[in-house]
GROMACS .gro file of N, CA and C in nm:
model
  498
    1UNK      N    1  25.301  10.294 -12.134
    1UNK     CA    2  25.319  10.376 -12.252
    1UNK      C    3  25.285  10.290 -12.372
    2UNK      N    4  25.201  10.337 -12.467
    2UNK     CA    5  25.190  10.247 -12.576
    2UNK      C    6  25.333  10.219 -12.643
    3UNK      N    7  25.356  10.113 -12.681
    3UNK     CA    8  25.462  10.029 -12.722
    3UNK      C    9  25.489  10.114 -12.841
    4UNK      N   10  25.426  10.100 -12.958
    4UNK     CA   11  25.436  10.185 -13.053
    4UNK      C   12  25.533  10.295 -13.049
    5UNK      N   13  25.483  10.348 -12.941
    5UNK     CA   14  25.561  10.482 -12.959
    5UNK      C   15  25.646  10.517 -12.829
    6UNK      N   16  25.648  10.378 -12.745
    6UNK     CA   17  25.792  10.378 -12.612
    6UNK      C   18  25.920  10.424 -12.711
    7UNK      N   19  25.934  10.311 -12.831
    7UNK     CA   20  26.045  10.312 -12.874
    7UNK      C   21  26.090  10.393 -12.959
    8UNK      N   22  26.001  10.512 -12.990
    8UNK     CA   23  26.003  10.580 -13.083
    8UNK      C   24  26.084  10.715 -12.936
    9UNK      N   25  25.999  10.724 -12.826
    9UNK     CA   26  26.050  10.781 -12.742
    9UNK      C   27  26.166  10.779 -12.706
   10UNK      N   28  26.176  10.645 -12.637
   10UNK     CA   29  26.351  10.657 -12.596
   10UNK      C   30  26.478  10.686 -12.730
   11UNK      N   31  26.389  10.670 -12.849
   11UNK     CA   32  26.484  10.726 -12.943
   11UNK      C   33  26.534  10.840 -12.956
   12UNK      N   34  26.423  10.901 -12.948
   12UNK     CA   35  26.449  11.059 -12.909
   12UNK      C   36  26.501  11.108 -12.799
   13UNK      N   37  26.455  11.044 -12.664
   13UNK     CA   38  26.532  11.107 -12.505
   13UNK      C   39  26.671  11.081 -12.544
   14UNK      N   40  26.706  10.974 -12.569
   14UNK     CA   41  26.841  10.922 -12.578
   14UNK      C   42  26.886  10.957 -12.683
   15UNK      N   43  26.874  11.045 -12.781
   15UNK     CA   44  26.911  11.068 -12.879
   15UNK      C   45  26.975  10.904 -12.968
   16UNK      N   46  26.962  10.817 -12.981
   16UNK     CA   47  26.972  10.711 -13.039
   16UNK      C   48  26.882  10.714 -13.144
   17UNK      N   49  26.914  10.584 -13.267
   17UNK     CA   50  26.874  10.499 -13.348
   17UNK      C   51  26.724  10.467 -13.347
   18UNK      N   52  26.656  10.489 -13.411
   18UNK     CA   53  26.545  10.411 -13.361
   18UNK      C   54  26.576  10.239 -13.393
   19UNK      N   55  26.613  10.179 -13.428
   19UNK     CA   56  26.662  10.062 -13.470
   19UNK      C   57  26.751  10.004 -13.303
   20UNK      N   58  26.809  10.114 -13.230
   20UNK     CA   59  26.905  10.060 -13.132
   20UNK      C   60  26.811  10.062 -13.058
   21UNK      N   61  26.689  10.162 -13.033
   21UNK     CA   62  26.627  10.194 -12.929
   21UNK      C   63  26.554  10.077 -12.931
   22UNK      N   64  26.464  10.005 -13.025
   22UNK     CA   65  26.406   9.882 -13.059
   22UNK      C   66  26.501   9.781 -12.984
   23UNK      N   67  26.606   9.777 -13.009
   23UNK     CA   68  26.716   9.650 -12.983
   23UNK      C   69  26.758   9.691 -12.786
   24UNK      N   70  26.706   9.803 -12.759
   24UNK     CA   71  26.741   9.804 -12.632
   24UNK      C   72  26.586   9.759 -12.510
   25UNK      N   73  26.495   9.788 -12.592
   25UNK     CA   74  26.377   9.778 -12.542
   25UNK      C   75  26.339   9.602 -12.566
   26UNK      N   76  26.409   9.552 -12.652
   26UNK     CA   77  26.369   9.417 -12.638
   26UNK      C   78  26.453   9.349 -12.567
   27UNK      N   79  26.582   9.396 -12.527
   27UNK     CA   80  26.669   9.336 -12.404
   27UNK      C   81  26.635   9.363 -12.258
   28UNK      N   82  26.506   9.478 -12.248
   28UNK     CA   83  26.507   9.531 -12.109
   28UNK      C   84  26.337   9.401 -12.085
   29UNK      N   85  26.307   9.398 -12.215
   29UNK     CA   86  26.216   9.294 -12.194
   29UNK      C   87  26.271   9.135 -12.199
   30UNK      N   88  26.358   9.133 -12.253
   30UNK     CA   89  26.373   8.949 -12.211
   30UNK      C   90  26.429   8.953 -12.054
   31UNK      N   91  26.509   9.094 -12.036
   31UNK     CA   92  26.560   9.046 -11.880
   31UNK      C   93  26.403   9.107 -11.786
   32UNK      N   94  26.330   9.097 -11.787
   32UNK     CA   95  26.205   9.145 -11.736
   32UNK      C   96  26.198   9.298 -11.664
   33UNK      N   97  26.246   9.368 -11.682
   33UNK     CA   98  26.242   9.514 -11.721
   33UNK      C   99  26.106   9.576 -11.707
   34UNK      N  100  26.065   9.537 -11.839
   34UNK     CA  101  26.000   9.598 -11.909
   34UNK      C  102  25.855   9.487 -11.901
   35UNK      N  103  25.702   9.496 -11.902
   35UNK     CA  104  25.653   9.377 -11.967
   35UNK      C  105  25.567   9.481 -12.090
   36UNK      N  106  25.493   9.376 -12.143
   36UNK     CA  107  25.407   9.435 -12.216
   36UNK      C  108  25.235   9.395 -12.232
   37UNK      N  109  25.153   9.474 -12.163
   37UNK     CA  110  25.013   9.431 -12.149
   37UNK      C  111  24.929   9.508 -12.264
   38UNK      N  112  24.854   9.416 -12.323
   38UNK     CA  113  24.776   9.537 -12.383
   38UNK      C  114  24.798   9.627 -12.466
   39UNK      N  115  24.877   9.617 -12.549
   39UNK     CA  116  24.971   9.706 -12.632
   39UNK      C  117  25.079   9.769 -12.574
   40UNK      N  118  25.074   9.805 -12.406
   40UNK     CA  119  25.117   9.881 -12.340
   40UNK      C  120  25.235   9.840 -12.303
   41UNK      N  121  25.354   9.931 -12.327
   41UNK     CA  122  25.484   9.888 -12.228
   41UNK      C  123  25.487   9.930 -12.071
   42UNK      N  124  25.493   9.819 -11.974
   42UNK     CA  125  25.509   9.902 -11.823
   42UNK      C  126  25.610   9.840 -11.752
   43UNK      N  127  25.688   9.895 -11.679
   43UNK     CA  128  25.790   9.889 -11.576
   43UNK      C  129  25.689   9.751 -11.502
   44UNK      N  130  25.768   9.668 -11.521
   44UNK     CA  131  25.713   9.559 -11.444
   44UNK      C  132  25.694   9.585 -11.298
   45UNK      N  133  25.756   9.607 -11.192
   45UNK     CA  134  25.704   9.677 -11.098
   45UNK      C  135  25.625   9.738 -11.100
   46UNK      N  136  25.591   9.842 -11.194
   46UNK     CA  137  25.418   9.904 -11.172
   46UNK      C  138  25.306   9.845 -11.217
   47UNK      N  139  25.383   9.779 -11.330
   47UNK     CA  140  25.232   9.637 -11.391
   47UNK      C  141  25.174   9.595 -11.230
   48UNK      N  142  25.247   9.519 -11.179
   48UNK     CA  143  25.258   9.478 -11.047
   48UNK      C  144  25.164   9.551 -10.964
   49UNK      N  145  25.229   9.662 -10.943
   49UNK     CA  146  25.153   9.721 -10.849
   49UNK      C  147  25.016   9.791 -10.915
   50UNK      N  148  24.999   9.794 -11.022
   50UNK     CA  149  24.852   9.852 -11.081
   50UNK      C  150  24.736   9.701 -11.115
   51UNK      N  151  24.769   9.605 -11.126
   51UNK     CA  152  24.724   9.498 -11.099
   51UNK      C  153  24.698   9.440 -10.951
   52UNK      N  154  24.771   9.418 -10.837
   52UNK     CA  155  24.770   9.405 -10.731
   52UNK      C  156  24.691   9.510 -10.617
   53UNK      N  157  24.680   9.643 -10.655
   53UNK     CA  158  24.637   9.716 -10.576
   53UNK      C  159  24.498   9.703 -10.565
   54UNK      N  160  24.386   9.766 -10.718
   54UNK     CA  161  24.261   9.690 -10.671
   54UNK      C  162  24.233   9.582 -10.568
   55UNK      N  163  24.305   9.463 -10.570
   55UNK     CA  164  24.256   9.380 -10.487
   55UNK      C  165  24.261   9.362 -10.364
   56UNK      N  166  24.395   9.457 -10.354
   56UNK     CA  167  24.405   9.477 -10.216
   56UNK      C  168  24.276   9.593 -10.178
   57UNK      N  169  24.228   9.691 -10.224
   57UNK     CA  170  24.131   9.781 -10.218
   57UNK      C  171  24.023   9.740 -10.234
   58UNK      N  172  24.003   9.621 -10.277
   58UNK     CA  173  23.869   9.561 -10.340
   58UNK      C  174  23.871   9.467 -10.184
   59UNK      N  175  23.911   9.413 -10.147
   59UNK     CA  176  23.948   9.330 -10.032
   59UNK      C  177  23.946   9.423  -9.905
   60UNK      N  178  24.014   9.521  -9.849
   60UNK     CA  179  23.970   9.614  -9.745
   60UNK      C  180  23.840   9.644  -9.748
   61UNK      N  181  23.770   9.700  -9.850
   61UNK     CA  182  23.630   9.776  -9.876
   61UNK      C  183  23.532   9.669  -9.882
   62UNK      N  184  23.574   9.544  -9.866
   62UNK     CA  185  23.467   9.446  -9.852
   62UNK      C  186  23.417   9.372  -9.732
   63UNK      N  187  23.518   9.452  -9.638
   63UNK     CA  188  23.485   9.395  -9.517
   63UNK      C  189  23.406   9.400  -9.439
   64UNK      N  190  23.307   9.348  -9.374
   64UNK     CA  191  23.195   9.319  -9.306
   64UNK      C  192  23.213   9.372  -9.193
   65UNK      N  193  23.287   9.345  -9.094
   65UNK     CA  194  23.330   9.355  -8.975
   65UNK      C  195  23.468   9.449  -8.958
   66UNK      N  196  23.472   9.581  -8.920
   66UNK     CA  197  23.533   9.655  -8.892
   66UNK      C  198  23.554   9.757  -8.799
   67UNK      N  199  23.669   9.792  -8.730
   67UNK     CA  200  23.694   9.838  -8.618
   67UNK      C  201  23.595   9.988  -8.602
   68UNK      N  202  23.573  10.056  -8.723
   68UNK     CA  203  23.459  10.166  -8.792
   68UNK      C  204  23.339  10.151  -8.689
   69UNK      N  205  23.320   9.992  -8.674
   69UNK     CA  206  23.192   9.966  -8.671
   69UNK      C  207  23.196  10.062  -8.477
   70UNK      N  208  23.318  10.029  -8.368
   70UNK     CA  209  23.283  10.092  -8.236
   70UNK      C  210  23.289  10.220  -8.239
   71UNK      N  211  23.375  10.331  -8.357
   71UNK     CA  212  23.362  10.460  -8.381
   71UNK      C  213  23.178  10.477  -8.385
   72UNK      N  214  23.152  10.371  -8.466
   72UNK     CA  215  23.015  10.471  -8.495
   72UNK      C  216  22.900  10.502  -8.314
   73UNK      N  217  22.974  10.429  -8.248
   73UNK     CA  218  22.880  10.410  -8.079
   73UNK      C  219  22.902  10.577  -8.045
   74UNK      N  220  23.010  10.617  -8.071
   74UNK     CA  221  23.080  10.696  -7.986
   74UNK      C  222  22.999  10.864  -8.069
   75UNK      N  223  22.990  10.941  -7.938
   75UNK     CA  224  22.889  10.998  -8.028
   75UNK      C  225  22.999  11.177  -8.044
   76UNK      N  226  22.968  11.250  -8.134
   76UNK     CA  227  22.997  11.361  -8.198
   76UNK      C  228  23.065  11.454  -8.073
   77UNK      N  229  23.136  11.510  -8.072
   77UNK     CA  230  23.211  11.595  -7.945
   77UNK      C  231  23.135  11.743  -7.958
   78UNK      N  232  23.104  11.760  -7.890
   78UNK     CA  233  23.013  11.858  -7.873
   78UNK      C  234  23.024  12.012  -7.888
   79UNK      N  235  23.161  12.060  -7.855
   79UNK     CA  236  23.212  12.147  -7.900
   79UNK      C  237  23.266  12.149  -8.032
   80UNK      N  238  23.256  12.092  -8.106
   80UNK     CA  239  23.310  12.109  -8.208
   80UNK      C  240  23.220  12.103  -8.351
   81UNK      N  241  23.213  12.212  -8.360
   81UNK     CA  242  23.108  12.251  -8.533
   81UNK      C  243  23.146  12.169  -8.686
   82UNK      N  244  23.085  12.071  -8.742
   82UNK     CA  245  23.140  12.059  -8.815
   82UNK      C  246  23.009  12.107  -8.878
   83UNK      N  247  23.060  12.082  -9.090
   83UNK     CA  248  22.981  12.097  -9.198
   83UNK      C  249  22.897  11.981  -9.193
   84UNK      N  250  22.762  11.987  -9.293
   84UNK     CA  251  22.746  11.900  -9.314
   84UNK      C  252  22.869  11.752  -9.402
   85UNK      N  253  22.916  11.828  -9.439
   85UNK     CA  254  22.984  11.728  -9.554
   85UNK      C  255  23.110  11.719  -9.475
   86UNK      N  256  23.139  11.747  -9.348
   86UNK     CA  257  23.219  11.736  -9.296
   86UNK      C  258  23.114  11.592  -9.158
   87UNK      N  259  23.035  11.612  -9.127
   87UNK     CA  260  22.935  11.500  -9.014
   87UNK      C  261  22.963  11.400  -9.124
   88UNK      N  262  22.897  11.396  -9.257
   88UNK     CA  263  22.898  11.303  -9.372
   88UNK      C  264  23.022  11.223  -9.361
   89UNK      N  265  23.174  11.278  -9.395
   89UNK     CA  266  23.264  11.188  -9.389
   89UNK      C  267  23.310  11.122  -9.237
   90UNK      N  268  23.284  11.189  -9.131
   90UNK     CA  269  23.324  11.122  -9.003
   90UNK      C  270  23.267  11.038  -9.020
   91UNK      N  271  23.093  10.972  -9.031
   91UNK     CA  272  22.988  10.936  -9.022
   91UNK      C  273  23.075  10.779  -9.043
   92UNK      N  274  23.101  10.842  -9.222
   92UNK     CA  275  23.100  10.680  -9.299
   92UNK      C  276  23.213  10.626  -9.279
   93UNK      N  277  23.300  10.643  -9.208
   93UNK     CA  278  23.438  10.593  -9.110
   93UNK      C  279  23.352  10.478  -9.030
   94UNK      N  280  23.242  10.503  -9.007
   94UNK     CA  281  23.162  10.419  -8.899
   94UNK      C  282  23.130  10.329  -8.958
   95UNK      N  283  23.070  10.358  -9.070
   95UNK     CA  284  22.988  10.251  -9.148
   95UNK      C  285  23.045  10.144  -9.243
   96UNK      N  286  23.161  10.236  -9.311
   96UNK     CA  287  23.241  10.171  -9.425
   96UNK      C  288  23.431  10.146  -9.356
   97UNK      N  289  23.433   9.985  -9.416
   97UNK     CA  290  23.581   9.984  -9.350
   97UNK      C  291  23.659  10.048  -9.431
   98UNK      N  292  23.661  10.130  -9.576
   98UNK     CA  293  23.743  10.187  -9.615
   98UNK      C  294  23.708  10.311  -9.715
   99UNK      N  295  23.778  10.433  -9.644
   99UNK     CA  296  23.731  10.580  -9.678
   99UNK      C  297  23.840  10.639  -9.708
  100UNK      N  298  23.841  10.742  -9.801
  100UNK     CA  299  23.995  10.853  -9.844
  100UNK      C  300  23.875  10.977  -9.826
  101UNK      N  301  23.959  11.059  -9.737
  101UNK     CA  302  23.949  11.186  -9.753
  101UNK      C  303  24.024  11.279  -9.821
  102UNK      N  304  23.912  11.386  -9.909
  102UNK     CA  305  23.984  11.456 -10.024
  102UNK      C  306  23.927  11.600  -9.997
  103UNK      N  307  24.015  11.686 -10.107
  103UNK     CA  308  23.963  11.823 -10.081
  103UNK      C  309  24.058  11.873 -10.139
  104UNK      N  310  24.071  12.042 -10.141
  104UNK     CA  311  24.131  12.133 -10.138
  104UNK      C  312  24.193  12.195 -10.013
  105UNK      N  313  24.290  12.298 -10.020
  105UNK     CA  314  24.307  12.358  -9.881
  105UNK      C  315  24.149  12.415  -9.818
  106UNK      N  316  24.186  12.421  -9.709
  106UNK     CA  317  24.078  12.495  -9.632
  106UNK      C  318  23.917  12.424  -9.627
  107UNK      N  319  23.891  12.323  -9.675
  107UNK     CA  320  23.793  12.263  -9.670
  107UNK      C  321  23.780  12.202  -9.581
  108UNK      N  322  23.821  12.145  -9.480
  108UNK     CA  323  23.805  12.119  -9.355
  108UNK      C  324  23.828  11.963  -9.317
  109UNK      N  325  23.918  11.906  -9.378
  109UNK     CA  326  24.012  11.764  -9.417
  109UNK      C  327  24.089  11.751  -9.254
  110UNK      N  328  24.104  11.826  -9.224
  110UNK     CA  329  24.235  11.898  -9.083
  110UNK      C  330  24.093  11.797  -8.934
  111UNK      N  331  24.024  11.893  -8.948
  111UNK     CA  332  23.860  11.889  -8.834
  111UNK      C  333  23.862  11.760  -8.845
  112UNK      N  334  23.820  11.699  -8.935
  112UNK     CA  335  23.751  11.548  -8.995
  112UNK      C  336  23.859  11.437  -8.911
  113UNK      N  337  23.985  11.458  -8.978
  113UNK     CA  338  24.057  11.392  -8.900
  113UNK      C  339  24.092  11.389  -8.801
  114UNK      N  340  24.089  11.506  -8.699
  114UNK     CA  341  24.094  11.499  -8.555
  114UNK      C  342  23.963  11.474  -8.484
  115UNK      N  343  23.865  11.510  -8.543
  115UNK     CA  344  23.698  11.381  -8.492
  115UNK      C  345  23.736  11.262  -8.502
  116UNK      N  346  23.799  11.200  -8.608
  116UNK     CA  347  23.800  11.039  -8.627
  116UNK      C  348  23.879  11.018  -8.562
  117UNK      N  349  24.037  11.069  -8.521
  117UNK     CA  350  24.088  11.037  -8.407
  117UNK      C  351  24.031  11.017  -8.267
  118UNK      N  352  23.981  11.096  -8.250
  118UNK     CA  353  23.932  11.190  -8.099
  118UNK      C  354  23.793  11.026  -8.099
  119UNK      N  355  23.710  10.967  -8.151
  119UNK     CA  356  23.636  10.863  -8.180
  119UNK      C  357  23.703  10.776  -8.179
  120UNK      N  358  23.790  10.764  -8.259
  120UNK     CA  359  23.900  10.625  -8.248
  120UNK      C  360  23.948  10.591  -8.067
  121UNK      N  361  24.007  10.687  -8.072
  121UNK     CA  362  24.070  10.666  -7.911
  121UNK      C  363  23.982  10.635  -7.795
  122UNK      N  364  23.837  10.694  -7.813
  122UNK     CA  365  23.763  10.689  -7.734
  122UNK      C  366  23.736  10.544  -7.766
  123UNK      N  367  23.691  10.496  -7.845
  123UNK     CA  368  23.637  10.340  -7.868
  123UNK      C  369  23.750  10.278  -7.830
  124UNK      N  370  23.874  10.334  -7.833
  124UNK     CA  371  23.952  10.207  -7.766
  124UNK      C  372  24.051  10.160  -7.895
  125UNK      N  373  24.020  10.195  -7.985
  125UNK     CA  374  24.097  10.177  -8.107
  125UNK      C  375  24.248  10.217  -8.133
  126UNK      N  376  24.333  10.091  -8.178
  126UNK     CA  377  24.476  10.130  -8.215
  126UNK      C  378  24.492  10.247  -8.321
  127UNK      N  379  24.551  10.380  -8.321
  127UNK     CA  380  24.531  10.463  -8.404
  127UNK      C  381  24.682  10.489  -8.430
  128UNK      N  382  24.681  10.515  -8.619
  128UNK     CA  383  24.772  10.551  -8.682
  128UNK      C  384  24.768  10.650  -8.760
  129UNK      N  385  24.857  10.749  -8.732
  129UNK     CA  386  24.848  10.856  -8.822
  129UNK      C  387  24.962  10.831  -8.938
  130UNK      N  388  24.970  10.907  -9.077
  130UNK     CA  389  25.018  10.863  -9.181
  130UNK      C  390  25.055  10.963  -9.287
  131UNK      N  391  25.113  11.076  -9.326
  131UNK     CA  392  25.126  11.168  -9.393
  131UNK      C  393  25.198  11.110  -9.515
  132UNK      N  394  25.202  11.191  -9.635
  132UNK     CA  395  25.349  11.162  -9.738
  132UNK      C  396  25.445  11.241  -9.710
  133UNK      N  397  25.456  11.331  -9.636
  133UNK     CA  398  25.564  11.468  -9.614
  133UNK      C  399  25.557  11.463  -9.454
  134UNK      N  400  25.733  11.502  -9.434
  134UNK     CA  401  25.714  11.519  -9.304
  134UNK      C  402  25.625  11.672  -9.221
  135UNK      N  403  25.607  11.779  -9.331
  135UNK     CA  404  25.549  11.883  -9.270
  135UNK      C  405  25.404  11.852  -9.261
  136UNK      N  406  25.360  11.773  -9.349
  136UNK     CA  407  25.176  11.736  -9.331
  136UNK      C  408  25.155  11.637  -9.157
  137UNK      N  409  25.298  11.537  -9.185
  137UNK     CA  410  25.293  11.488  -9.072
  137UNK      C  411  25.287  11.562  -8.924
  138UNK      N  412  25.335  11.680  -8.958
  138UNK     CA  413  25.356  11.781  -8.801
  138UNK      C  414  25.235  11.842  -8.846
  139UNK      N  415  25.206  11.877  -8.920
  139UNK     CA  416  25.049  11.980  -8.945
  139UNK      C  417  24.930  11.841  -8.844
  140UNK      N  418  24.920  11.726  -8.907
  140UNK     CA  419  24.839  11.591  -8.839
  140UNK      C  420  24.826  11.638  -8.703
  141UNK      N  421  24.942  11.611  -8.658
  141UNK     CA  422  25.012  11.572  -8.472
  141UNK      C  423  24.913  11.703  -8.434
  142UNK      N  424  24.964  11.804  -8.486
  142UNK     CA  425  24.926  11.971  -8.416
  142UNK      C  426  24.773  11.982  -8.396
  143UNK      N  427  24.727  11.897  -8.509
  143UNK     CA  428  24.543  11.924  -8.553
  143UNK      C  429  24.498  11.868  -8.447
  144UNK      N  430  24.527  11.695  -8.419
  144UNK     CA  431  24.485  11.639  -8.334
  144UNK      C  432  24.516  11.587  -8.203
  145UNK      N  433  24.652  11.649  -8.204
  145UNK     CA  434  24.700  11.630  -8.064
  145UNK      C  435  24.751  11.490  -8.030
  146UNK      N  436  24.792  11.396  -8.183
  146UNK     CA  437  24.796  11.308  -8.150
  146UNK      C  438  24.947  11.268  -8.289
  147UNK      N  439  25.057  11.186  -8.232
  147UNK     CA  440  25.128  11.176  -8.280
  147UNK      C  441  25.094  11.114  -8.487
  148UNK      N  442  25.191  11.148  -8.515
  148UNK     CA  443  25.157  11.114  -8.716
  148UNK      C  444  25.341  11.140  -8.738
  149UNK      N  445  25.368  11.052  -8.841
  149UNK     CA  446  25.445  11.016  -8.908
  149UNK      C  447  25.434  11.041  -9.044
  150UNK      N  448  25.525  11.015  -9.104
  150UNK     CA  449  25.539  11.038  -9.290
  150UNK      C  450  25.509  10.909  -9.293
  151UNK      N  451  25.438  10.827  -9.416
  151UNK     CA  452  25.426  10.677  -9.443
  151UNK      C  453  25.544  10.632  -9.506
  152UNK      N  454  25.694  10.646  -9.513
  152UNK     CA  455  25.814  10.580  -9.495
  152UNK      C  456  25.816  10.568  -9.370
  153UNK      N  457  25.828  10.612  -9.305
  153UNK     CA  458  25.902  10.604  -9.157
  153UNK      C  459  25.787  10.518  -9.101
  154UNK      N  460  25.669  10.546  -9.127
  154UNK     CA  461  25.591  10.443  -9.012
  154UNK      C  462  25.568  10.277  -9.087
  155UNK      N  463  25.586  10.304  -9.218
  155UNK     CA  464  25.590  10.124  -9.329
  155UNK      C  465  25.776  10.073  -9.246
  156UNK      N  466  25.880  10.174  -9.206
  156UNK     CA  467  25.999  10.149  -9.194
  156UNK      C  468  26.059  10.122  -9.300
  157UNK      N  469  26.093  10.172  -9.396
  157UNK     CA  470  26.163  10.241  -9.509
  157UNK      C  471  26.278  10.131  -9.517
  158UNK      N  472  26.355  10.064  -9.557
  158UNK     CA  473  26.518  10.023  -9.496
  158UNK      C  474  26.547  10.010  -9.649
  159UNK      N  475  26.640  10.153  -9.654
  159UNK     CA  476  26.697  10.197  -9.775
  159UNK      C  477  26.822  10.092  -9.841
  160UNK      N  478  26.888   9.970  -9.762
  160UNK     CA  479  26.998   9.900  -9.797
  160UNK      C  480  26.869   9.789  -9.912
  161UNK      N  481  26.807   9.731  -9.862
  161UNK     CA  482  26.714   9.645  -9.872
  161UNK      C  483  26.626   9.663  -9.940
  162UNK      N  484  26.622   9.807  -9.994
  162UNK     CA  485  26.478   9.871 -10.097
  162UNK      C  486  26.380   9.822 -10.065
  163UNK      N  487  26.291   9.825  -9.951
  163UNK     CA  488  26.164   9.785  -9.927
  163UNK      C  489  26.154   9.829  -9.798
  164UNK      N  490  26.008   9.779  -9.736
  164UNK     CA  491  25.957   9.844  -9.672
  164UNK      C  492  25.948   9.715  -9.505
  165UNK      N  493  25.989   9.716  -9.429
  165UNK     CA  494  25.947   9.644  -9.309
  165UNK      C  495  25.783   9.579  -9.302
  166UNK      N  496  25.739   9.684  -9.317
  166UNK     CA  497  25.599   9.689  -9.288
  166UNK      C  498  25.492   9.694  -9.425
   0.00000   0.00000   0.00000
């Protein structure tokens, strides 16, 4: 949030001072709270994680050698019709070590991922399925016949400890 006007904010949410709200925003920053990049005030934890993530993404997507690479041997299941832009994204699973599939409902996101499974398994590949909700996770399992989880439960969540196992 631009700094400028964080403190002008929490003046208002909190119905406070702008003078206190100032004096509270510079205590949430000496105890590291708060940092400030760029004009910008951010929850140090997300500084964190909006700095750190590129590289982790920049670092997957640069990889040379990837498990993608025995999907691509394995050839198209024969019964099964896809779009072009549906062959397109199985395809580059093969080629590229790191892909997001996107869409709307009904565009055919469901198909895509039970080809790349149904390829995965065949090559021999450790496969993980990964939802944010547990109902997308049972929608996964049903599509492809192959078990999926919510991504708490499969990172292992451990709520005493606020973090993740995995």
């Amino acid at each position: 949030y631009p700094i400028k006007e964080f403190t002008t904010k929490c003046a208002e949410t909190l119905r406070i001072e702008p003078e206190v709200a100032d004096k509270g925003v510079e205590e949430a920053i000496l105890q590291g709270f708060i940092q400030i990049e760029n004009g910008m005030a951010y929850s140090t934890k997300l500084l964190r994680a909006e700095t750190e993530l590129p590289k982790y993404i920049y670092g997957l997507g640069s990889c040379k050698e990837h498990p993608g690479l025995e999907m691509a041997k394995i050839a198209p299941a024969k019964d099964l019709q896809l779009s072009e832009e549906q062959k397109h994204a199985v395809d580059r699973i093969g080629k590229y070590p790191l892909n997001i599939i996107t869409g709307g409902p009904g565009v055919g996101k469901t198909t895509v991922i039970h080809e790349i499974v149904r390829r995965a398994l065949a090559a021999k590949l450790k496969v993980y399925q990964a939802a944010p909700t547990g109902r997308a996770a049972k929608r996964m399992s049903e599509a492809t016949n192959f078990p999926a989880k919510t991504i708490h439960r499969m990172l292992k969540w451990e709520p005493d400890k606020k973090k993740f196992a995995y």
